[in-house]
Tab-separated table of C-alpha atoms in Angstrom:
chain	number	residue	atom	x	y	z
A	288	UNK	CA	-136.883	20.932	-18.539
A	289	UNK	CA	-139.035	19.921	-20.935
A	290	UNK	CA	-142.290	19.689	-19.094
A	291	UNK	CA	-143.002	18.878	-15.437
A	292	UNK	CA	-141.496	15.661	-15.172
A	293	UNK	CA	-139.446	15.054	-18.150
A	294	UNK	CA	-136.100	16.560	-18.803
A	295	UNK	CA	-133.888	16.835	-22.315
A	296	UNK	CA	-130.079	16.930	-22.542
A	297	UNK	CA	-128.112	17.530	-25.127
A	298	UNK	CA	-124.285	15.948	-26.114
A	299	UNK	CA	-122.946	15.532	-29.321
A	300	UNK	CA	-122.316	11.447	-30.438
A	301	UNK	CA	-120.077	9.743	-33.228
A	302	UNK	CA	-122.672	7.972	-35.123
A	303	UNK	CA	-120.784	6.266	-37.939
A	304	UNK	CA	-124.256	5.391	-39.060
A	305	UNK	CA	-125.192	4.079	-42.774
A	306	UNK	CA	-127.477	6.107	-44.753
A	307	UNK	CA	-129.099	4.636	-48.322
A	308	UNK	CA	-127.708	6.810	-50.818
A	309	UNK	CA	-124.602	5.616	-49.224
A	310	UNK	CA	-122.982	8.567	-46.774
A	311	UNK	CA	-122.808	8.021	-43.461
A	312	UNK	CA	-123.809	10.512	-40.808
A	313	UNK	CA	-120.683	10.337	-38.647
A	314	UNK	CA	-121.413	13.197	-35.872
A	315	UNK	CA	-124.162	15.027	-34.722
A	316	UNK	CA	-126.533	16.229	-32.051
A	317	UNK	CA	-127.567	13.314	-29.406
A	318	UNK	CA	-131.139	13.756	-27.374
A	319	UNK	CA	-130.887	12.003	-23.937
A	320	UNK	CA	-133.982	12.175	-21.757
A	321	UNK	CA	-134.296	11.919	-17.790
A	322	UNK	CA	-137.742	11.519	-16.392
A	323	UNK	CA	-138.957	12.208	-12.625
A	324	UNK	CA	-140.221	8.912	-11.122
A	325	UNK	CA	-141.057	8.393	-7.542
A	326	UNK	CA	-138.832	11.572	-6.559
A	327	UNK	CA	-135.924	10.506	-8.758
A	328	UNK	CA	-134.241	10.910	-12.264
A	329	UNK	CA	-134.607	7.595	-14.129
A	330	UNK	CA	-133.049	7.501	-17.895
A	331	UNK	CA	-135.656	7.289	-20.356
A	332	UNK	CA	-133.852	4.208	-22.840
A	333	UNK	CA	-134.220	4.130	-26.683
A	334	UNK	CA	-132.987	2.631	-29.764
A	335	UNK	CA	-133.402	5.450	-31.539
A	336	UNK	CA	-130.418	7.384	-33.571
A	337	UNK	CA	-132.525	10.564	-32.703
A	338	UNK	CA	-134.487	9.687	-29.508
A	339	UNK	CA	-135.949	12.932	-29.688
A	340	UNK	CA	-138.843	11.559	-32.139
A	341	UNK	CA	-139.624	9.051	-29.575
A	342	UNK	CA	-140.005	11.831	-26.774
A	343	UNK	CA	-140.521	15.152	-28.380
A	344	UNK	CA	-142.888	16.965	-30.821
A	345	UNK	CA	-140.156	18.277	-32.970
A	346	UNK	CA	-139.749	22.013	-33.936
A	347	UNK	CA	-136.942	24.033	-35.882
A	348	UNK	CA	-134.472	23.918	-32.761
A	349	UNK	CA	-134.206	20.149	-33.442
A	350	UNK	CA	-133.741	20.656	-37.134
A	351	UNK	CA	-130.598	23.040	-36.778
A	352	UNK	CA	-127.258	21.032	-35.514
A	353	UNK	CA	-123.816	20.396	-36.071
A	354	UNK	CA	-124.332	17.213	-38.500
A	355	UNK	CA	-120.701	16.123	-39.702
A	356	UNK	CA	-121.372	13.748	-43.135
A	357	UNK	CA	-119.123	11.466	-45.415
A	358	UNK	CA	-119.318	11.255	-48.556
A	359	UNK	CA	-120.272	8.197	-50.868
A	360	UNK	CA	-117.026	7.215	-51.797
A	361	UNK	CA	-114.015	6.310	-48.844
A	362	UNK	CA	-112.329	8.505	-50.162
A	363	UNK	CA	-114.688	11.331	-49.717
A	364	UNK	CA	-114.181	14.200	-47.176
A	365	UNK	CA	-116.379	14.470	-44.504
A	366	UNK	CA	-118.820	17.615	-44.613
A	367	UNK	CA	-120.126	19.341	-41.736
A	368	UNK	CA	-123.745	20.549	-42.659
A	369	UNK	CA	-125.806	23.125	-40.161
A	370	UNK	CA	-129.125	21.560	-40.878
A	371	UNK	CA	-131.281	18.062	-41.330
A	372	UNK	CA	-129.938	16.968	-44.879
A	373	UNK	CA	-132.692	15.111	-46.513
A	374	UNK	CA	-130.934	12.213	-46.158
A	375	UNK	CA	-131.136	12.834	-42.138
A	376	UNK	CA	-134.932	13.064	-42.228
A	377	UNK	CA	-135.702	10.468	-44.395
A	378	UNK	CA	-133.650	8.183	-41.752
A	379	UNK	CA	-135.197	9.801	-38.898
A	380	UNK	CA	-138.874	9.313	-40.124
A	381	UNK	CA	-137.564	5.408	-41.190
A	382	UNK	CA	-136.059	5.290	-38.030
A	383	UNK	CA	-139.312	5.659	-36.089
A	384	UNK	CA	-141.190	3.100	-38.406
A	385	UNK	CA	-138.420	0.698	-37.807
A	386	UNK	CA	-138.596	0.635	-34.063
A	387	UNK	CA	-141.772	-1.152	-33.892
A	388	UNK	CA	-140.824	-3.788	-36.378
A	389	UNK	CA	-141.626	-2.214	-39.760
A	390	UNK	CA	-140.349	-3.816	-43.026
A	391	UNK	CA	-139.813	-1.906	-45.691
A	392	UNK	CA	-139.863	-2.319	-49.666
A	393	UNK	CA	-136.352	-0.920	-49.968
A	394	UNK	CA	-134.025	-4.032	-48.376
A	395	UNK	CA	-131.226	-1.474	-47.565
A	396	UNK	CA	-133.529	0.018	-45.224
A	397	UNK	CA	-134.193	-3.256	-43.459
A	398	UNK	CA	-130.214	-3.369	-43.548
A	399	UNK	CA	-129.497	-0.096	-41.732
A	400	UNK	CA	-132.107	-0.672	-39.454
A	401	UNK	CA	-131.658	-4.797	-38.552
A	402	UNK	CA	-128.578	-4.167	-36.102
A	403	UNK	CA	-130.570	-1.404	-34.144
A	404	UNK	CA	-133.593	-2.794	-34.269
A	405	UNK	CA	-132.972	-6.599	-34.300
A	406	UNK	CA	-135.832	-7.231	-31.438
A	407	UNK	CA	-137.988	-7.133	-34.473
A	408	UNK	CA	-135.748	-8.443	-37.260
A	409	UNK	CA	-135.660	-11.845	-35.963
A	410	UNK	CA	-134.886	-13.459	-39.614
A	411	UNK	CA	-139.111	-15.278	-39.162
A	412	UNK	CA	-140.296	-14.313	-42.039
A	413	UNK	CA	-142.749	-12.138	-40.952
A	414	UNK	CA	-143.200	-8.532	-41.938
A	415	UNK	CA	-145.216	-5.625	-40.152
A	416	UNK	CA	-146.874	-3.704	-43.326
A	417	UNK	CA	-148.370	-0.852	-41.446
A	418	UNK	CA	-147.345	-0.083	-37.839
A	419	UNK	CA	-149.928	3.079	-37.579
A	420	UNK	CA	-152.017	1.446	-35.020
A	421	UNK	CA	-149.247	1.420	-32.859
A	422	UNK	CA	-147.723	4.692	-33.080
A	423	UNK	CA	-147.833	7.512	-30.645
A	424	UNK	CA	-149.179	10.875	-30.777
A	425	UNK	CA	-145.338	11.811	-30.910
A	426	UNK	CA	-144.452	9.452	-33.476
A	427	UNK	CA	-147.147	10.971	-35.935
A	428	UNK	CA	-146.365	14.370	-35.383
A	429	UNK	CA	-143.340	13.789	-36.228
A	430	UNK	CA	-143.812	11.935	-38.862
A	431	UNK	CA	-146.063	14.966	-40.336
A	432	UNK	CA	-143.310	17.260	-39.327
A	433	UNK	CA	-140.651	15.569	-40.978
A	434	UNK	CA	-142.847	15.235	-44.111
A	435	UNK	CA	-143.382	18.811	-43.734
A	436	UNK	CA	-139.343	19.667	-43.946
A	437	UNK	CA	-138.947	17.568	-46.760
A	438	UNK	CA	-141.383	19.280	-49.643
A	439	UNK	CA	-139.678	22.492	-48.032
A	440	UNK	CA	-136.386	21.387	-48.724
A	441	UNK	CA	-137.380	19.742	-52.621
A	442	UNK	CA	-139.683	22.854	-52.849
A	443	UNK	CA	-135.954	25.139	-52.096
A	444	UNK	CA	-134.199	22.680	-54.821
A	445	UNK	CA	-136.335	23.045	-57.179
A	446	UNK	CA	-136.496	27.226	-57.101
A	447	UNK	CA	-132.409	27.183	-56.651
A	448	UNK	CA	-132.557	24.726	-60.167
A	449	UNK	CA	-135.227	26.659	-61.781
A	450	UNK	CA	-133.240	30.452	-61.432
């Protein structure tokens, strides 16, 4: 139970999902959510890779997972990291973005995120350059938490580089 109507379950999911440096996340941690309406449990839907951003402030226990990566190449091995790679949270943060129709600079984001998201890829022309208005409370937390993780993580790279 997450609160007094909403409800979080956890599976694990085969992703085979692209990233833009070029891996692909291939398993990890899936975040279904139920939600009490008139007396019964009713699926709460998303489009979302990690539908937790669309439901959830996150914290560290969302951060921590089984995440099983490829590597670049096919010939690569996959590697089965116990953390949010940077990679991950730059999706997940583009990931929210995306889902109300956000176009972004980088075309290979557009890419990864057309086939998901093709509601508001519709090939018109027209591009959302800020979504902020419409995002939730959630979504920029989030967004500010993910943020957060990532200058933790460079901030870690760079002391490991400097020793």
């Amino acid at each position: 139970a997450i609160g007094d109507s909403l409800y979080e379950f956890k599976t694990t999911s085969g992703f085979y999902q692209d990233m833009l440096d070029g891996s692909f996340l291939v398993d990890g941690p899936c975040y279904h959510y139920l939600k009490i309406e008139n007396g019964k449990l009713v699926a709460q839907n998303t489009d979302r890779l990690f539908g937790c951003t669309q439901f959830v402030k996150l914290n560290e226990s969302y951060f921590k997972g089984c995440y099983v990566v490829s590597g670049k190449a096919s010939t690569d091995k996959n590697i089965a990291v116990g953390h949010l790679t940077p990679e991950l949270l730059r999706y997940m943060k583009n990931e929210i973005y995306a889902s109300y129709g956000y176009r972004f600079k980088n075309l290979k984001w557009d890419t990864i995120f057309m086939a998901r998201f093709n509601k508001y890829y519709n090939g018109d022309g027209k591009t959302n350059v800020s979504v902020n208005d419409s995002l939730t409370a959630i979504d920029k937390f989030n967004i500010a938490w993910i943020d957060q993780k990532l200058k933790q993580q460079q901030a870690g790279a760079l002391a490991v580089n400097n020793r």
